[in-house]
């Protein structure tokens, strides 16, 4: 085969061709020109952002060669497959010999975090005092897995995700050079889908070109790699906020029946909800990659605000975390859509959205009316204005509407997203852990929080900072309740089946099925 994939054909050969990492390339160039080059480097960052490529370019530049692959003094190892102490011992032996044909002998160890502890220990002394003209470059996507003793002996460079605009510009340049027709909107979609990885962007582009016979457009991208159309996502979103359960499920099933997997759908819809939230905050947000027409439609949807979008997004992300454990994810997605609509249907209209005539007023008997002064009327007017001018996005809590602030699992469940959000303001680290739990029941005057992924570390963190959680629940719900953390491993527990049955019982079409077949739920 003579064809060379784009990621290899257009791999940078010099520092000026490396995109999105100027803070690194400029520093390395300065170090070379000032003859202040370190002897051990650590290149860390996400996949496909140029770590290994930069290592090769650095090795070629300091040795003044153009083809590193032909140089025997540039040794590249894969830490995943050469991770043992024997391979490191070979390196320790070979560093004793000077480079044969160039100025520096360079060792590039990719996926360095995969080395064993024994291998790291064998490498320590060599990294601390490497022989002259020997340079080590370790590349990793997971630096936190590397021993601190190794990190302290290297000069660390953190590679950033490449911006959507930078990837887009690079794709345009490559396609122009390849003389392939493209739509700009299509390249924006690829750039967004690549999630900061130039290599991923080029892989997607290769696939789309092969699928569409040398033409790149939005339709061919969606068909080639399975992305839900933004218009379909908006139609579903519109049906949900208009509380149309029938059309919502119909639109969802049309999307799934077109060949989109439930996991891809959930990923796409979560991204769409995130865009809706950002638009509600600021329509001109540069991180939203939707058409201007869709942005206008979303902005004009007055029946929903950014807080509602945030609640829906949190519910979707919670399902994303466990969807791989569910036997029938399609049912769970239908239940999720039904829950979205249920949330909108039972939302109590906030005072700020009420008509003026709907604002509650105190009833005054005729004798009292006579003695009410103009000053009192003025004060009442100020109070009314104060209520109306309050945050229009803040929905009243269900417990505030009840006659008494009695402790209830329903109150906690309905306020859970607000509790997590408020906790995030107090302790963002703790809130990230509590998102892995969910309220289960109130038992023995304690709120039971269930962690269904079997993570004992999360349980320990939540128990350590339990008082912060208790205080936050009180702030939101108005009552104090102790909490108990329960650990469940869904892979081993028989509760997996019961959870799935509960999902099925909540299926929005279940009532129709029961009526049609004159049936009943046995368990």
Coordinates of C-alpha atoms in Angstrom, one line a residue:
X1 CA 0.0 0.0 0.0
X2 CA 1.4 3.4 -1.0
X3 CA -1.2 5.5 0.9
X4 CA 0.0 7.1 4.1
X5 CA -2.5 8.2 6.7
X6 CA -2.8 11.9 7.3
X7 CA -1.5 11.8 10.9
X8 CA 1.8 10.3 9.7
X9 CA 2.0 12.2 6.5
X10 CA 1.5 15.6 8.2
X11 CA 3.4 14.8 11.4
X12 CA 5.6 17.8 12.3
X13 CA 9.3 17.6 11.5
X14 CA 10.4 20.9 13.1
X15 CA 9.3 23.1 16.0
X16 CA 7.6 25.6 13.8
X17 CA 5.2 22.9 12.5
X18 CA 4.1 21.9 16.1
X19 CA 0.7 23.6 16.8
X20 CA -0.9 24.6 20.0
X21 CA 2.1 24.2 22.2
X22 CA 4.0 27.4 21.8
X23 CA 4.8 27.7 25.5
X24 CA 6.8 24.5 25.1
X25 CA 8.4 24.9 21.7
X26 CA 9.6 28.4 22.5
X27 CA 11.1 27.4 25.8
X28 CA 13.0 24.4 24.2
X29 CA 14.3 26.6 21.3
X30 CA 15.5 29.2 23.8
X31 CA 17.2 26.5 25.9
X32 CA 19.0 25.1 22.8
X33 CA 20.2 28.5 21.6
X34 CA 21.4 29.4 25.1
X35 CA 23.1 26.0 25.6
X36 CA 21.0 25.4 28.7
X37 CA 19.4 22.1 27.8
X38 CA 18.4 19.7 30.6
X39 CA 19.4 16.1 30.4
X40 CA 16.1 14.6 31.5
X41 CA 12.6 15.8 30.4
X42 CA 9.1 14.8 31.3
X43 CA 6.5 15.5 28.6
X44 CA 3.0 15.1 30.1
X45 CA -0.5 15.7 28.7
X46 CA -3.6 14.2 27.0
X47 CA -3.3 11.9 24.1
X48 CA -2.6 13.2 20.6
X49 CA -1.3 16.6 21.5
X50 CA 2.3 16.2 20.4
X51 CA 4.3 14.8 23.2
X52 CA 6.1 12.1 21.3
X53 CA 6.4 14.3 18.2
X54 CA 8.0 17.1 20.2
X55 CA 10.4 14.6 21.7
X56 CA 11.5 13.4 18.2
X57 CA 11.7 17.0 16.9
X58 CA 13.9 17.9 19.9
X59 CA 16.2 14.9 19.3
X60 CA 16.5 15.8 15.6
X61 CA 17.1 19.5 16.3
X62 CA 19.9 19.1 18.8
X63 CA 21.6 16.6 16.6
X64 CA 21.0 18.7 13.4
X65 CA 19.4 15.8 11.4
X66 CA 16.2 15.7 9.5
X67 CA 15.3 12.0 9.7
X68 CA 15.5 10.7 13.2
X69 CA 14.4 7.2 12.2
X70 CA 17.7 6.6 10.4
X71 CA 19.8 7.7 13.4
X72 CA 20.9 4.8 15.7
X73 CA 21.6 7.2 18.5
X74 CA 18.0 8.1 18.9
X75 CA 16.4 5.2 20.8
X76 CA 12.7 5.0 21.2
X77 CA 11.0 2.6 23.7
X78 CA 7.4 1.9 24.4
X79 CA 7.0 1.9 28.2
X80 CA 3.9 -0.3 28.0
X81 CA 5.6 -3.2 26.3
X82 CA 9.2 -2.7 27.6
X83 CA 8.3 -2.0 31.2
X84 CA 10.5 -4.4 33.1
X85 CA 13.8 -4.0 34.9
X86 CA 15.7 -6.0 32.3
X87 CA 15.0 -3.4 29.6
X88 CA 16.1 -0.6 31.9
X89 CA 19.3 -2.4 32.8
X90 CA 20.0 -2.6 29.0
X91 CA 19.6 1.2 28.9
X92 CA 21.9 1.6 31.9
X93 CA 24.6 -0.4 30.1
X94 CA 24.2 1.4 26.8
X95 CA 24.5 4.9 28.2
X96 CA 28.1 4.1 29.1
X97 CA 28.9 4.4 25.4
X98 CA 29.0 7.8 23.7
X99 CA 26.9 8.5 20.6
X100 CA 28.4 7.1 17.4
X101 CA 27.4 9.6 14.8
X102 CA 25.8 12.6 16.3
X103 CA 26.3 15.0 19.3
X104 CA 23.6 13.5 21.7
X105 CA 22.4 10.0 22.3
X106 CA 18.6 10.5 23.1
X107 CA 16.4 7.9 24.8
X108 CA 12.6 8.5 24.3
X109 CA 10.4 6.4 26.6
X110 CA 6.8 6.7 25.6
X111 CA 4.0 5.8 28.1
X112 CA 6.6 6.0 30.8
X113 CA 4.0 5.7 33.6
X114 CA 3.6 2.0 32.6
X115 CA 7.1 1.1 33.9
X116 CA 7.3 -1.2 36.9
X117 CA 8.5 0.1 40.3
X118 CA 11.7 -2.0 39.9
X119 CA 12.3 -0.4 36.5
X120 CA 11.8 3.1 37.9
X121 CA 14.2 2.4 40.8
X122 CA 16.8 1.1 38.3
X123 CA 16.4 4.3 36.3
X124 CA 16.8 6.7 39.2
X125 CA 20.6 6.9 39.4
X126 CA 21.0 7.3 35.6
X127 CA 18.4 10.2 35.5
X128 CA 20.1 11.9 38.4
X129 CA 23.6 11.8 37.0
X130 CA 23.4 10.9 33.3
X131 CA 26.7 10.7 31.4
X132 CA 27.6 13.7 29.1
X133 CA 25.8 13.8 25.8
X134 CA 23.0 11.6 27.0
X135 CA 19.4 12.9 27.2
X136 CA 16.3 11.2 28.5
X137 CA 12.8 12.2 27.4
X138 CA 9.9 10.5 29.2
X139 CA 6.4 11.0 27.7
X140 CA 3.2 10.1 29.6
X141 CA -0.5 10.7 29.7
X142 CA -0.6 9.9 33.4
X143 CA 2.1 11.6 35.4
X144 CA 0.4 11.1 38.7
X145 CA 1.2 7.4 38.4
X146 CA 4.9 8.1 38.3
X147 CA 7.1 8.1 41.5
X148 CA 7.9 11.5 42.9
X149 CA 11.5 10.5 42.9
X150 CA 11.4 10.3 39.1
X151 CA 9.4 13.5 38.7
X152 CA 11.9 15.5 40.8
X153 CA 14.8 14.4 38.5
X154 CA 13.2 15.6 35.3
X155 CA 12.3 19.0 33.8
X156 CA 8.6 18.8 33.3
X157 CA 6.6 20.2 30.4
X158 CA 2.8 20.0 30.5
X159 CA 1.2 19.8 27.1
X160 CA -2.3 21.5 26.8
X161 CA -5.3 20.3 24.8
X162 CA -5.3 22.0 21.4
X163 CA -8.0 24.6 20.9
X164 CA -10.9 24.0 18.5
X165 CA -9.9 27.0 16.4
X166 CA -6.2 25.8 16.2
X167 CA -7.3 22.3 15.1
X168 CA -9.7 23.8 12.6
X169 CA -7.1 26.0 11.0
X170 CA -4.7 23.1 10.7
X171 CA -7.3 20.9 9.1
X172 CA -8.1 23.6 6.6
X173 CA -4.4 23.9 5.7
X174 CA -4.1 20.1 5.2
X175 CA -7.2 19.8 3.1
X176 CA -6.1 22.7 0.9
X177 CA -2.8 21.0 0.4
X178 CA -4.5 17.7 -0.4
X179 CA -6.9 19.5 -2.8
X180 CA -10.0 18.1 -1.1
X181 CA -13.3 20.0 -1.0
X182 CA -14.7 20.7 2.5
X183 CA -17.4 22.7 4.3
X184 CA -16.1 24.9 7.1
X185 CA -19.0 23.8 9.4
X186 CA -17.8 20.2 8.9
X187 CA -14.3 21.0 10.0
X188 CA -15.7 22.8 13.1
X189 CA -17.6 19.6 13.9
X190 CA -14.5 17.4 13.6
X191 CA -12.4 19.9 15.7
X192 CA -15.0 19.8 18.4
X193 CA -15.3 16.0 18.3
X194 CA -11.5 15.6 18.5
X195 CA -11.6 17.0 22.1
X196 CA -8.2 18.7 21.9
X197 CA -6.3 15.9 20.1
X198 CA -4.8 16.7 16.7
X199 CA -4.2 13.1 16.1
X200 CA -7.8 12.2 16.7
X201 CA -8.9 15.0 14.4
X202 CA -6.8 13.7 11.6
X203 CA -8.0 10.1 12.2
X204 CA -11.6 11.3 11.9
X205 CA -10.8 13.3 8.8
X206 CA -9.2 10.2 7.2
X207 CA -12.3 8.2 7.9
X208 CA -14.7 10.8 6.6
X209 CA -12.7 11.3 3.4
X210 CA -12.8 7.5 2.7
X211 CA -16.5 7.4 3.4
X212 CA -17.5 10.4 1.3
X213 CA -15.1 9.9 -1.6
X214 CA -12.9 12.9 -1.2
X215 CA -15.5 15.4 0.0
X216 CA -16.0 16.6 3.6
X217 CA -19.4 17.9 4.7
X218 CA -21.5 17.8 7.9
X219 CA -23.8 15.0 6.6
X220 CA -20.9 12.7 5.7
X221 CA -19.3 13.2 9.1
X222 CA -22.5 12.4 11.0
X223 CA -23.0 9.2 8.9
X224 CA -19.3 8.1 9.0
X225 CA -18.7 8.4 12.7
X226 CA -22.2 8.5 14.2
X227 CA -23.0 11.9 15.5
X228 CA -26.6 13.0 16.3
X229 CA -27.8 15.9 14.2
X230 CA -28.0 19.2 16.2
X231 CA -31.5 19.9 14.8
X232 CA -32.7 16.5 16.0
X233 CA -31.3 17.2 19.5
X234 CA -33.0 20.6 19.5
X235 CA -36.3 19.0 18.5
X236 CA -36.0 16.6 21.4
X237 CA -35.0 19.4 23.8
X238 CA -38.0 21.4 22.6
X239 CA -40.4 18.5 23.1
X240 CA -39.1 18.0 26.6
X241 CA -39.4 21.6 27.8
X242 CA -42.9 21.7 26.3
X243 CA -43.8 18.5 28.4
X244 CA -44.6 16.5 25.3
X245 CA -43.9 13.0 26.3
X246 CA -45.2 11.4 23.2
X247 CA -43.2 13.4 20.7
X248 CA -40.1 13.3 23.0
X249 CA -40.0 9.5 23.0
X250 CA -40.9 9.4 19.3
X251 CA -37.9 11.7 18.4
X252 CA -35.6 9.8 20.7
X253 CA -36.5 6.4 19.0
X254 CA -36.1 7.9 15.6
X255 CA -32.5 8.9 16.5
X256 CA -31.7 5.4 18.0
X257 CA -33.3 3.6 15.1
X258 CA -31.1 5.5 12.7
X259 CA -28.2 3.6 14.0
X260 CA -26.9 5.8 16.9
X261 CA -25.9 3.8 20.0
X262 CA -27.5 4.8 23.3
X263 CA -24.0 5.7 24.7
X264 CA -23.2 8.0 21.7
X265 CA -26.7 9.6 22.0
X266 CA -26.2 10.3 25.7
X267 CA -22.8 11.8 25.0
X268 CA -24.2 14.0 22.3
X269 CA -27.2 15.1 24.2
X270 CA -25.1 15.9 27.3
X271 CA -22.9 18.1 25.1
X272 CA -26.1 19.8 23.7
X273 CA -27.5 20.4 27.2
X274 CA -24.1 22.0 28.1
X275 CA -24.4 24.3 25.1
X276 CA -27.9 25.2 26.1
X277 CA -26.7 26.1 29.6
X278 CA -23.9 28.3 28.2
X279 CA -26.3 30.0 25.8
X280 CA -28.7 30.8 28.6
X281 CA -25.8 32.4 30.5
X282 CA -24.3 34.2 27.5
X283 CA -25.5 33.7 23.9
X284 CA -22.2 34.8 22.5
X285 CA -20.1 32.2 24.5
X286 CA -17.2 31.2 22.3
X287 CA -17.3 27.6 23.5
X288 CA -20.7 27.0 21.9
X289 CA -20.5 25.4 18.5
X290 CA -24.1 25.5 17.3
X291 CA -25.5 27.4 14.3
X292 CA -26.7 30.9 14.9
X293 CA -30.3 29.8 14.1
X294 CA -30.2 27.2 16.9
X295 CA -28.6 29.7 19.3
X296 CA -31.4 32.1 18.7
X297 CA -34.1 29.5 19.2
X298 CA -32.5 28.3 22.5
X299 CA -32.1 31.8 23.8
X300 CA -35.8 32.6 23.1
X301 CA -37.0 29.5 25.0
X302 CA -38.4 31.4 28.0
X303 CA -39.9 28.3 29.7
X304 CA -36.4 27.1 30.8
X305 CA -33.4 28.8 32.3
X306 CA -29.7 27.9 32.8
X307 CA -30.5 26.3 36.2
X308 CA -33.0 23.9 34.6
X309 CA -30.4 23.1 31.9
X310 CA -27.8 22.4 34.6
X311 CA -30.2 20.1 36.5
X312 CA -30.9 18.1 33.3
X313 CA -27.2 18.0 32.5
X314 CA -26.4 16.6 35.9
X315 CA -29.0 13.9 35.5
X316 CA -27.6 13.0 32.1
X317 CA -24.0 12.8 33.5
X318 CA -25.1 10.7 36.4
X319 CA -26.6 8.2 34.0
X320 CA -23.4 8.3 31.8
X321 CA -21.4 7.2 34.8
X322 CA -23.3 3.9 35.2
X323 CA -24.8 3.3 31.7
X324 CA -22.1 0.6 31.0
X325 CA -23.5 -1.5 33.8
X326 CA -27.1 -1.4 32.5
X327 CA -28.3 -4.3 30.4
X328 CA -30.8 -2.3 28.4
X329 CA -29.6 1.3 28.2
X330 CA -32.4 2.3 25.8
X331 CA -35.0 1.8 28.6
X332 CA -32.9 3.9 31.0
X333 CA -32.7 6.7 28.4
X334 CA -36.4 6.7 27.9
X335 CA -36.8 6.8 31.7
X336 CA -34.4 9.8 31.8
X337 CA -36.4 11.7 29.2
X338 CA -39.6 11.0 31.2
X339 CA -37.9 12.3 34.4
X340 CA -36.9 15.4 32.5
X341 CA -40.5 16.0 31.6
X342 CA -41.7 15.1 35.1
X343 CA -39.2 17.7 36.5
X344 CA -40.7 20.4 34.3
X345 CA -44.3 19.4 34.9
X346 CA -44.0 19.4 38.7
X347 CA -41.8 22.5 38.8
X348 CA -43.6 25.2 40.9
X349 CA -43.7 28.5 39.1
X350 CA -41.4 30.9 40.8
X351 CA -42.8 34.2 42.1
X352 CA -40.6 36.1 39.6
X353 CA -42.4 34.4 36.7
X354 CA -45.9 35.0 38.1
X355 CA -48.2 37.6 36.7
X356 CA -48.7 40.6 38.9
X357 CA -52.2 39.4 39.9
X358 CA -50.8 36.1 41.0
X359 CA -48.5 37.5 43.6
X360 CA -49.9 36.5 47.0
X361 CA -51.3 39.4 49.0
X362 CA -52.4 39.4 52.7
X363 CA -56.1 39.7 53.1
X364 CA -57.1 42.8 55.2
X365 CA -60.4 43.1 56.9
X366 CA -62.4 46.4 56.3
X367 CA -61.6 47.9 59.7
X368 CA -57.9 47.2 59.2
X369 CA -58.0 48.8 55.7
X370 CA -59.1 52.1 57.3
X371 CA -56.1 52.3 59.5
X372 CA -53.5 51.2 57.0
X373 CA -51.4 54.3 56.2
X374 CA -49.9 55.3 53.0
X375 CA -46.5 54.5 54.5
X376 CA -47.5 50.9 55.0
X377 CA -48.7 50.7 51.4
X378 CA -45.4 52.1 50.3
X379 CA -43.5 49.5 52.4
X380 CA -45.6 46.7 51.0
X381 CA -44.8 47.9 47.5
X382 CA -41.1 47.8 48.3
X383 CA -41.4 44.3 49.6
X384 CA -43.2 43.2 46.4
X385 CA -40.6 44.8 44.2
X386 CA -37.9 43.0 46.3
X387 CA -39.5 39.6 45.7
X388 CA -40.1 40.2 42.0
X389 CA -36.5 41.5 41.4
X390 CA -35.0 38.4 43.1
X391 CA -33.1 36.0 40.9
X392 CA -35.7 34.8 38.3
X393 CA -33.8 31.6 37.9
X394 CA -34.2 30.6 41.5
X395 CA -37.0 28.1 41.9
X396 CA -38.6 27.8 45.4
X397 CA -37.8 24.6 47.4
X398 CA -40.6 22.1 47.9
X399 CA -40.0 22.1 51.6
X400 CA -40.8 25.9 51.7
X401 CA -44.2 25.2 50.2
X402 CA -45.1 22.5 52.8
X403 CA -46.9 23.4 56.0
X404 CA -44.0 22.1 58.0
X405 CA -40.3 21.5 57.2
X406 CA -40.7 17.7 57.9
X407 CA -37.8 15.5 57.0
X408 CA -38.5 13.7 53.7
X409 CA -36.4 11.7 51.2
X410 CA -38.6 13.3 48.4
X411 CA -37.4 16.8 49.5
X412 CA -33.8 15.6 49.5
X413 CA -34.1 14.0 46.1
X414 CA -35.8 17.0 44.5
X415 CA -33.1 19.3 46.0
X416 CA -30.2 17.0 45.4
X417 CA -28.7 18.9 42.4
X418 CA -29.0 22.1 44.3
X419 CA -27.2 20.5 47.3
X420 CA -24.4 19.3 45.1
X421 CA -24.1 22.7 43.5
X422 CA -24.0 24.5 46.8
X423 CA -21.5 22.0 48.1
X424 CA -19.4 22.7 45.0
X425 CA -19.1 26.3 46.2
X426 CA -18.0 25.2 49.6
X427 CA -15.7 22.4 48.7
X428 CA -15.3 21.5 44.9
X429 CA -13.3 18.4 45.7
X430 CA -15.9 17.0 48.0
X431 CA -18.7 17.8 45.6
X432 CA -16.9 15.7 42.9
X433 CA -16.9 12.7 45.2
X434 CA -20.5 13.1 46.4
X435 CA -21.7 13.0 42.7
X436 CA -20.7 9.3 42.8
X437 CA -23.4 8.8 45.5
X438 CA -27.1 9.1 45.5
X439 CA -29.8 9.4 48.2
X440 CA -31.5 6.1 48.8
X441 CA -33.7 6.3 51.9
X442 CA -34.1 7.7 55.4
X443 CA -33.4 4.9 57.9
X444 CA -33.1 5.2 61.7
X445 CA -33.3 9.0 61.3
X446 CA -30.3 8.9 59.0
X447 CA -30.1 9.8 55.3
X448 CA -28.5 6.7 53.5
X449 CA -26.2 7.7 50.6
X450 CA -25.4 4.8 48.3
X451 CA -22.2 4.5 46.4
X452 CA -23.0 2.0 43.7
X453 CA -19.5 1.7 42.1
X454 CA -17.9 -0.1 45.0
X455 CA -15.3 2.7 45.5
X456 CA -14.2 2.5 49.2
X457 CA -12.0 5.5 48.8
X458 CA -15.0 7.7 47.9
X459 CA -16.8 6.3 51.0
X460 CA -13.9 7.3 53.2
X461 CA -13.7 10.8 51.8
X462 CA -17.5 11.4 52.3
X463 CA -17.4 10.0 55.9
X464 CA -14.4 12.2 56.7
X465 CA -16.2 15.4 55.6
X466 CA -19.6 14.3 56.7
X467 CA -20.4 17.4 58.7
X468 CA -19.9 19.7 55.6
X469 CA -22.5 17.6 53.7
X470 CA -24.9 17.7 56.7
X471 CA -24.6 21.5 56.9
X472 CA -25.2 21.9 53.2
X473 CA -28.3 19.8 53.3
X474 CA -29.6 22.0 56.2
X475 CA -28.8 25.1 54.1
X476 CA -30.8 23.8 51.2
X477 CA -33.6 21.8 52.8
X478 CA -34.1 23.6 56.1
X479 CA -33.6 20.6 58.4
X480 CA -30.7 18.7 59.9
X481 CA -30.2 15.0 59.4
X482 CA -27.3 12.7 60.0
X483 CA -26.0 10.7 57.0
X484 CA -24.8 7.1 56.6
X485 CA -22.6 6.1 53.6
X486 CA -23.4 2.7 52.1
X487 CA -21.1 0.9 49.7
X488 CA -22.6 -1.3 47.0
X489 CA -20.7 -3.1 44.2
X490 CA -23.2 -3.5 41.4
X491 CA -21.0 -6.0 39.6
X492 CA -21.3 -8.5 42.5
X493 CA -24.5 -7.4 44.2
X494 CA -27.8 -8.9 43.4
X495 CA -29.2 -5.4 43.7
X496 CA -28.2 -4.8 40.1
X497 CA -31.3 -6.6 39.0
X498 CA -33.6 -4.7 41.4
X499 CA -32.2 -1.4 40.1
X500 CA -32.9 -2.4 36.6
X501 CA -36.4 -3.5 37.5
X502 CA -37.1 -0.1 39.1
X503 CA -35.9 1.6 35.9
X504 CA -38.4 -0.6 33.9
X505 CA -41.2 0.1 36.3
X506 CA -40.7 3.8 35.6
X507 CA -40.9 3.3 31.9
X508 CA -43.4 5.9 30.5
X509 CA -45.0 3.3 28.3
X510 CA -45.6 0.8 31.0
X511 CA -49.1 2.1 32.0
X512 CA -50.3 1.7 28.4
X513 CA -49.0 -1.9 28.3
X514 CA -50.7 -2.8 31.6
X515 CA -54.0 -1.4 30.3
X516 CA -53.7 -3.1 26.9
X517 CA -53.0 -6.6 28.3
X518 CA -55.0 -6.1 31.6
X519 CA -51.9 -7.0 33.5
X520 CA -50.2 -6.0 36.8
X521 CA -46.7 -5.7 38.2
X522 CA -45.9 -8.7 40.4
X523 CA -42.6 -7.7 41.8

